[in-house]
mmCIF file of C-alpha atoms and ligand atoms in Angstrom:
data_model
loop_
_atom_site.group_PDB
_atom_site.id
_atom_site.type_symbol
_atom_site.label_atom_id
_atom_site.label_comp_id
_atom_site.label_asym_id
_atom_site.label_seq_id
_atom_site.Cartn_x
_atom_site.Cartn_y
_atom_site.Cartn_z
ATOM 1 C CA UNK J 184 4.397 -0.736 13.360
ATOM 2 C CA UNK J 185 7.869 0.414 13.511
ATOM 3 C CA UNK J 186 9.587 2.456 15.857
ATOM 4 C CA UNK J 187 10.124 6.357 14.261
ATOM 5 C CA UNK J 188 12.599 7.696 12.765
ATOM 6 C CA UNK J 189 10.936 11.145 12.628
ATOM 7 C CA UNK J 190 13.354 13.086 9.832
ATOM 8 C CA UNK J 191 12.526 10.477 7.500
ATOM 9 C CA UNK J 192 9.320 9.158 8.465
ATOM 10 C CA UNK J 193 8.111 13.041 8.197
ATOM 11 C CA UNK J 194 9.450 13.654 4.780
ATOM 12 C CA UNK J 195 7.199 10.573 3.202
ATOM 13 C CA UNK J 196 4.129 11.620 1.275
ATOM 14 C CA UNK J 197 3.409 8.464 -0.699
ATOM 15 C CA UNK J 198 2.859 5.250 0.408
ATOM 16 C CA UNK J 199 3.393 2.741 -2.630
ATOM 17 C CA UNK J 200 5.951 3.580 -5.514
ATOM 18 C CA UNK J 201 7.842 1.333 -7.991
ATOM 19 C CA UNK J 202 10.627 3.988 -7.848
ATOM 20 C CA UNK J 203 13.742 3.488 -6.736
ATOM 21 C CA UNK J 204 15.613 5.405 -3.963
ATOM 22 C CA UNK J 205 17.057 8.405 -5.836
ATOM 23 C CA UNK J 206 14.257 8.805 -8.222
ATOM 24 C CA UNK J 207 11.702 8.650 -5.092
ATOM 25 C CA UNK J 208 13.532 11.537 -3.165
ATOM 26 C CA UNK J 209 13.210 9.712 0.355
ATOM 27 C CA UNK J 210 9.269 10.659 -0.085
ATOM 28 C CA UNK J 211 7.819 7.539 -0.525
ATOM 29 C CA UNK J 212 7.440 3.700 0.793
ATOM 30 C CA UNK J 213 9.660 1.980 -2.174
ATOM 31 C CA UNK J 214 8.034 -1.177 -3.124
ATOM 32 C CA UNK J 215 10.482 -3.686 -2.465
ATOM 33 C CA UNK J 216 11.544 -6.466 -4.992
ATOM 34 C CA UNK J 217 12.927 -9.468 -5.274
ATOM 35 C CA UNK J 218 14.453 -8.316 -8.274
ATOM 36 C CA UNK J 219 16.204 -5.373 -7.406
ATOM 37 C CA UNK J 220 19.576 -6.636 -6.374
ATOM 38 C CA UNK J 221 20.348 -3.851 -4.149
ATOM 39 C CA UNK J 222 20.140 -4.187 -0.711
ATOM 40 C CA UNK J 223 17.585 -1.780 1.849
ATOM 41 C CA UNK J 224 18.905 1.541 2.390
ATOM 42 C CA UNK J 225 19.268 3.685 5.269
ATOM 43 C CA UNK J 226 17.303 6.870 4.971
ATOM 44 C CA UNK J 227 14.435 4.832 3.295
ATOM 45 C CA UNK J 228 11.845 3.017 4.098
ATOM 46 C CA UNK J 229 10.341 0.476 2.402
ATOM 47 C CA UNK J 230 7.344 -2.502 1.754
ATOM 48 C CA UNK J 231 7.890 -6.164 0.685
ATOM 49 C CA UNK J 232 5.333 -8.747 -0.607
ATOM 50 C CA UNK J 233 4.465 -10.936 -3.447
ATOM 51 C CA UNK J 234 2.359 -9.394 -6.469
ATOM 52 C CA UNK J 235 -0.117 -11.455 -7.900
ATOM 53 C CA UNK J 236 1.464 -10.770 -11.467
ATOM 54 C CA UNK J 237 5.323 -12.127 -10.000
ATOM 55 C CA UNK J 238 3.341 -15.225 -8.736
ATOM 56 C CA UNK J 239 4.314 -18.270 -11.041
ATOM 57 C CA UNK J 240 3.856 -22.113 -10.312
ATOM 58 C CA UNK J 241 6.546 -22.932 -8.086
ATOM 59 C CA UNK J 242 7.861 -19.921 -7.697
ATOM 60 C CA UNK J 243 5.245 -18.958 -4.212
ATOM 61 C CA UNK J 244 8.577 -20.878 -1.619
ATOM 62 C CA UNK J 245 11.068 -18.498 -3.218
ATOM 63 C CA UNK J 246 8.560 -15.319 -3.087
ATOM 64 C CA UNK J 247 7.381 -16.098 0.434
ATOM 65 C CA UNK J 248 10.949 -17.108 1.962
ATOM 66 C CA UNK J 249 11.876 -13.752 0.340
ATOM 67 C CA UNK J 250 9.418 -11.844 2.489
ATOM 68 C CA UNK J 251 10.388 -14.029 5.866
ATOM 69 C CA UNK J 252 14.087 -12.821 5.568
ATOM 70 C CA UNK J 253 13.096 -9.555 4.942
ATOM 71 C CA UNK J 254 10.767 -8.193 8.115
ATOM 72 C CA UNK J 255 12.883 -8.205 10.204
ATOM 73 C CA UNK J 256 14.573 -5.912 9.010
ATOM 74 C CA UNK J 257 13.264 -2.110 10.671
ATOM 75 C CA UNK J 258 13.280 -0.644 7.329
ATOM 76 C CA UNK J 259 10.353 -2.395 5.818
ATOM 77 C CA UNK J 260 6.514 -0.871 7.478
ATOM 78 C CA UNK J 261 4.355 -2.826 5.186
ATOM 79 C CA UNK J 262 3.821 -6.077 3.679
ATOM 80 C CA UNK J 263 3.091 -5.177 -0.144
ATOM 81 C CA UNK J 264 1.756 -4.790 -2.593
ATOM 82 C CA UNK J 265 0.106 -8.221 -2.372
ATOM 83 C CA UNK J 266 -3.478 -9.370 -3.224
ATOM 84 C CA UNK J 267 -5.726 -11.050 -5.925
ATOM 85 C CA UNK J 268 -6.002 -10.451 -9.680
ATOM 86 C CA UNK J 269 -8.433 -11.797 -11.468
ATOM 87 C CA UNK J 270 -6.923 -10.890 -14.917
ATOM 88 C CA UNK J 271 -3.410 -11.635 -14.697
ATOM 89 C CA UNK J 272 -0.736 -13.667 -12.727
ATOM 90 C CA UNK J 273 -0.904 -17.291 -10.849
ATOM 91 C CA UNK J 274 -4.809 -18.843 -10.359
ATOM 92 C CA UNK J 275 -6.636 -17.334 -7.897
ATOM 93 C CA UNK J 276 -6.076 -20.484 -5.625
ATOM 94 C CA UNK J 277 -2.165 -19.941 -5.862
ATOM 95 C CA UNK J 278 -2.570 -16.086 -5.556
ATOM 96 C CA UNK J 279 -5.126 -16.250 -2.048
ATOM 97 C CA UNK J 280 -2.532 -19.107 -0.566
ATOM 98 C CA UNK J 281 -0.106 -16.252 -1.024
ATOM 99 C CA UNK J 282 -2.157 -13.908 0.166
ATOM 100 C CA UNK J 283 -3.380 -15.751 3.268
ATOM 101 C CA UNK J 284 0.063 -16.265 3.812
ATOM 102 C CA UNK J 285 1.056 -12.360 4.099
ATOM 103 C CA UNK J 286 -2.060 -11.774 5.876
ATOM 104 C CA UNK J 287 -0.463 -13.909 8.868
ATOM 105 C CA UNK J 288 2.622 -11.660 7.641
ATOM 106 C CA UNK J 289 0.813 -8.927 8.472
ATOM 107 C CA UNK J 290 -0.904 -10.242 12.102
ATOM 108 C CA UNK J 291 2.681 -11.588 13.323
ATOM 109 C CA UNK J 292 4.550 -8.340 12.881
ATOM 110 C CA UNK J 293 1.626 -5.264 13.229
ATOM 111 C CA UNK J 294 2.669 -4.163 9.711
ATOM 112 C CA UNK J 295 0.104 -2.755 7.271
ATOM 113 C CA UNK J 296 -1.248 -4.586 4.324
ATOM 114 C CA UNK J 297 -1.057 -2.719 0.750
ATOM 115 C CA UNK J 298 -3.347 -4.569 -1.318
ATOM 116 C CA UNK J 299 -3.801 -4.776 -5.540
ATOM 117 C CA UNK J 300 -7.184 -6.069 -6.045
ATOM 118 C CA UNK J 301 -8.371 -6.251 -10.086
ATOM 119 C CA UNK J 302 -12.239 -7.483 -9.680
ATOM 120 C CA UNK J 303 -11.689 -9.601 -6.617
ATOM 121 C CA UNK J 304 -12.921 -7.523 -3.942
ATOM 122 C CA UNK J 305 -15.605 -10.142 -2.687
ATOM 123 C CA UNK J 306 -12.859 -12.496 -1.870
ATOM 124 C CA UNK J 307 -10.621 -9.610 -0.258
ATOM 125 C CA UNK J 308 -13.855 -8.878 2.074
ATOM 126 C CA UNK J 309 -14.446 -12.186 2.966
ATOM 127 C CA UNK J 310 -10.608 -12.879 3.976
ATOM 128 C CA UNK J 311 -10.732 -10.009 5.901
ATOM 129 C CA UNK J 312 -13.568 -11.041 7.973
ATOM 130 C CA UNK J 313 -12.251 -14.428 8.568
ATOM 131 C CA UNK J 314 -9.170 -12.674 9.690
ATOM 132 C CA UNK J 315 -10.415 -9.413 11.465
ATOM 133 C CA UNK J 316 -6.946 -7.804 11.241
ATOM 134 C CA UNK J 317 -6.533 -4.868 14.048
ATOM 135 C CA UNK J 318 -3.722 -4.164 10.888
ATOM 136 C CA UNK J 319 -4.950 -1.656 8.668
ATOM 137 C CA UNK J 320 -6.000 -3.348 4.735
ATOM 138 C CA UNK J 321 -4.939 -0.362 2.102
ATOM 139 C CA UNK J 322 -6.338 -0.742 -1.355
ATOM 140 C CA UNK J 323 -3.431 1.084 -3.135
ATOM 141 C CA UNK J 324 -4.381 2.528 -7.195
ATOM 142 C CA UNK J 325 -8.242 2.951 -6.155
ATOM 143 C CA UNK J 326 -10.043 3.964 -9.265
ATOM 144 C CA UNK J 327 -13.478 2.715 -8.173
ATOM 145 C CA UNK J 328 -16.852 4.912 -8.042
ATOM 146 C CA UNK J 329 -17.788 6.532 -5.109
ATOM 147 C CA UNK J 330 -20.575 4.043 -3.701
ATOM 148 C CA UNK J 331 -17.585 0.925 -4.350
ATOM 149 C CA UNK J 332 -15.484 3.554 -2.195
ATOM 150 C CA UNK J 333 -18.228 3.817 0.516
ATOM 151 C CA UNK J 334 -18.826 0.219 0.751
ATOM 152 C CA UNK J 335 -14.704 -0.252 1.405
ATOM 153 C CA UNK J 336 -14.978 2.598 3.682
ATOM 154 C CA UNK J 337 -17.665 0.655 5.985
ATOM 155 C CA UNK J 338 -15.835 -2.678 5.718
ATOM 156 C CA UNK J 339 -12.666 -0.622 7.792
ATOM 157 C CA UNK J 340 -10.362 -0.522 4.327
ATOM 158 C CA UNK J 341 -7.963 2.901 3.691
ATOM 159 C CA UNK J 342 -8.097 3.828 0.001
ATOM 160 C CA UNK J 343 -5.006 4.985 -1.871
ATOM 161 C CA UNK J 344 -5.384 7.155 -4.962
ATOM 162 C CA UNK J 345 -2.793 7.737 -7.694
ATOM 163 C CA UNK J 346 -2.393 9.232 -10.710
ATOM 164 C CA UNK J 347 -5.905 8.126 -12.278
ATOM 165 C CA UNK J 348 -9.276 7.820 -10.366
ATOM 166 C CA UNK J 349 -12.755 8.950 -9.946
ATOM 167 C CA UNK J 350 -13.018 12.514 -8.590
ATOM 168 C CA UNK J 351 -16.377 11.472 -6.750
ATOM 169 C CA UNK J 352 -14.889 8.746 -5.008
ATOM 170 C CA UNK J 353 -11.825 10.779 -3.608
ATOM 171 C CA UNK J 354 -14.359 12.986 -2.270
ATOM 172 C CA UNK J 355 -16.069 10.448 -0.211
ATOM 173 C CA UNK J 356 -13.114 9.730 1.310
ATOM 174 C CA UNK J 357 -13.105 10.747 5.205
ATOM 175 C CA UNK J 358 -9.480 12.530 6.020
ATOM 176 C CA UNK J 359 -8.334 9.682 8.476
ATOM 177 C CA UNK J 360 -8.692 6.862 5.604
ATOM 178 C CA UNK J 361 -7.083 8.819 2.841
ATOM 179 C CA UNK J 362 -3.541 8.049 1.394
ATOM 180 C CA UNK J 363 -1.621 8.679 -1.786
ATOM 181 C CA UNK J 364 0.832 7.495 -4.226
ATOM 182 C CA UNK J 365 3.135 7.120 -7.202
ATOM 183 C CA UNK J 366 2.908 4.017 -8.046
ATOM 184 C CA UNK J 367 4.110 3.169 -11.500
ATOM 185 C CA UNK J 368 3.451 6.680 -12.509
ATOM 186 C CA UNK J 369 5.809 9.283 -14.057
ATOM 187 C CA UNK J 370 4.444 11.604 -11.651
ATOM 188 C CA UNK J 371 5.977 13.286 -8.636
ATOM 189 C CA UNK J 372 3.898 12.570 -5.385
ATOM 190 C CA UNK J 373 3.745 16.565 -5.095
ATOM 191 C CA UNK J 374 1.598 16.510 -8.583
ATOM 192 C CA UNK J 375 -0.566 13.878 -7.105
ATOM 193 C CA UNK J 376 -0.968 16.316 -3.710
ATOM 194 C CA UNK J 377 -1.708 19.041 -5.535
ATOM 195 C CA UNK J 378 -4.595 17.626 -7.802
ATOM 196 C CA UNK J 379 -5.811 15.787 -4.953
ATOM 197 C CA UNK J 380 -5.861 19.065 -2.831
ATOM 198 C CA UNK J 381 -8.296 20.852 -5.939
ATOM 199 C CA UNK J 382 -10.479 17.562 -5.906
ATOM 200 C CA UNK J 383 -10.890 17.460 -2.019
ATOM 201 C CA UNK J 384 -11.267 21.578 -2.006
ATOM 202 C CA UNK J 385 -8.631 22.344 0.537
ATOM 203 C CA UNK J 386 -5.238 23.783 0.770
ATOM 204 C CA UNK J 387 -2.413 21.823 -0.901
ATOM 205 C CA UNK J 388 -0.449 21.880 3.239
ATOM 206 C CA UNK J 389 -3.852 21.321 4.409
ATOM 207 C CA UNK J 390 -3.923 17.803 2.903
ATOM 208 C CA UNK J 391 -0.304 17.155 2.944
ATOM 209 C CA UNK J 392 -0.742 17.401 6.941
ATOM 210 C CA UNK J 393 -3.299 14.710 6.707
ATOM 211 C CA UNK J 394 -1.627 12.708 4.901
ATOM 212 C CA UNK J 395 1.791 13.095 6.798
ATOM 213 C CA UNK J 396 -0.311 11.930 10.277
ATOM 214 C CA UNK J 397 -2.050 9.198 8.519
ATOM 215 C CA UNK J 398 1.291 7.745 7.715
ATOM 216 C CA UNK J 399 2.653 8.266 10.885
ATOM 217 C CA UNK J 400 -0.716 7.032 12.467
ATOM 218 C CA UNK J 401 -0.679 3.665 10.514
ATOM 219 C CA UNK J 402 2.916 3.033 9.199
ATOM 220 C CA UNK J 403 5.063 4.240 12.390
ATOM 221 C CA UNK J 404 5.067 4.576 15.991
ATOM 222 C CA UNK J 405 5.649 7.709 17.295
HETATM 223 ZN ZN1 ZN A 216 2.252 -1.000 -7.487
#
C-alpha cells in the first residue's frame, strides 16, 4: 500500500474507471493504459496492468515491461485490471502467464489486485490458493447471483459493483468487502452511490463512509 495523501485519497469513491483525469473529477482510481500517451498526474491516483482483451501474441514483454516501469511510481495503488477471459483476448495459457506474472506484481509491492474474470473463476480460485496473497483480490464489474457472491466472499475476494448487477448479490455483501465503480460506464460514481445506497437500505453518507474507509483500508496507508 501506499503512503496517504489524505486530500486526495479522501475524495476517491470509485475504485476502477476507464475515465480519464478531468472527466473522473479526482474521484476515482483511473485505469492506467499503455495507450494513453499522457503521463501520471499529480492529484490522481491511479492502477496499471494488462487486460486480458490488450493481450496479443507477442505483445505480453511490452505489456509486462510496461507495468515494471510503472510501480514505482507512488501514484499507482493497484495492479489492474488484469485477469482471465474466457471469451475474448490471448488463450487462456498466455492470459494466466500474465496473470501469474502480476500476481508476483502484486506480492512484491503490497498493491491490490483488480481482477476481470468472464467464466474463469475456478482458475482465479485455484491461483489464489497456490498464491495465498495477504494482498486483497477485487473482482471489479460483479454481476454474479448472490450464492456466486457468497462463495467469493468465503474464498477472502472484495466484490466491486458498477453500473449493472444483481440486487441480491449486493445485498450479501458484508460492509468491509464492498467497493464501487465506473468502469466503462457513462455514469457518475455518485449515481452508482446512490442506487447502491437504496439497494443496501441505508443512507447515501452512510455507505459513502464505508466505502471511503474501505479504500483507505485496502488501497492506502494511513
Ligand atoms: Zn474496466
Amino acid at each position: 500500500m501506499r503512503e496517504n495523501n489524505i486530500n486526495v485519497a479522501n475524495a476517491i469513491l470509485d475504485i476502477h474507471t476507464h475515465k480519464g483525469e478531468i472527466q473522473s473529477g479526482g474521484k476515482a482510481i483511473i485505469n492506467y493504459r499503455q495507450s494513453a500517451g499522457t503521463p501520471l498526474q499529480d492529484g490522481y491516483y491511479y492502477s496499471v496492468g494488462i487486460h486480458p482483451w490488450e493481450l496479443k501474441p507477442g505483445n505480453l514483454k511490452r505489456h509486462s515491461d510496461f507495468v515494471i516501469d510503472h510501480l514505482p511510481d507512488e501514484h499507482i495503488v493497484a495492479i489492474g485490471e488484469c485477469g482471465l477471459d474466457k471469451l475474448k483476448g490471448a488463450s487462456i495459457n498466455e492470459q494466466m502467464v500474465a496473470l501469474q506474472f502480476e500476481i508476483f506484481m502484486s506480492l512484491e509491492y503490497d498493491l491490490p489486485l483488480i481482477l476481470h474474470n468472464v467464466r474463469m473463476t475456478d482458475k482465479i480460485l485455484a491461483v489464489k490458493k497456490e498464491f495465498q496473497p495477504k494482498q486483497a483480490w477485487i473482482w471489479h464489474g460483479f454481476r454474479g447471483k448472490p450464492e456466486q457472491a457468497k462463495q467469493m466472499l468465503d474464498k477472502g475476494l472484495y466484490l466491486s459493483f458498477g453500473e449493472f448487477y444483481s440486487d441480491e448479490a449486493m445485498r450479501v455483501v458484508p460492509d468491509d468487502r464492498l467497493f464501487l465503480e465506473t468502469d466503462d460506464s457513462e455514469l457518475d460514481i455518485e449515481d452508482i452511490l446512490y442506487r447502491a445506497a437504496q439497494v443496501r437500505g441505508v443512507e447515501v453518507e452512510t455507505l459513502r463512509e464505508t466505502i471511503r474507509r474501505n479504500i483507505q483500508n485496502i488501497f492506502f496507508r494511513a
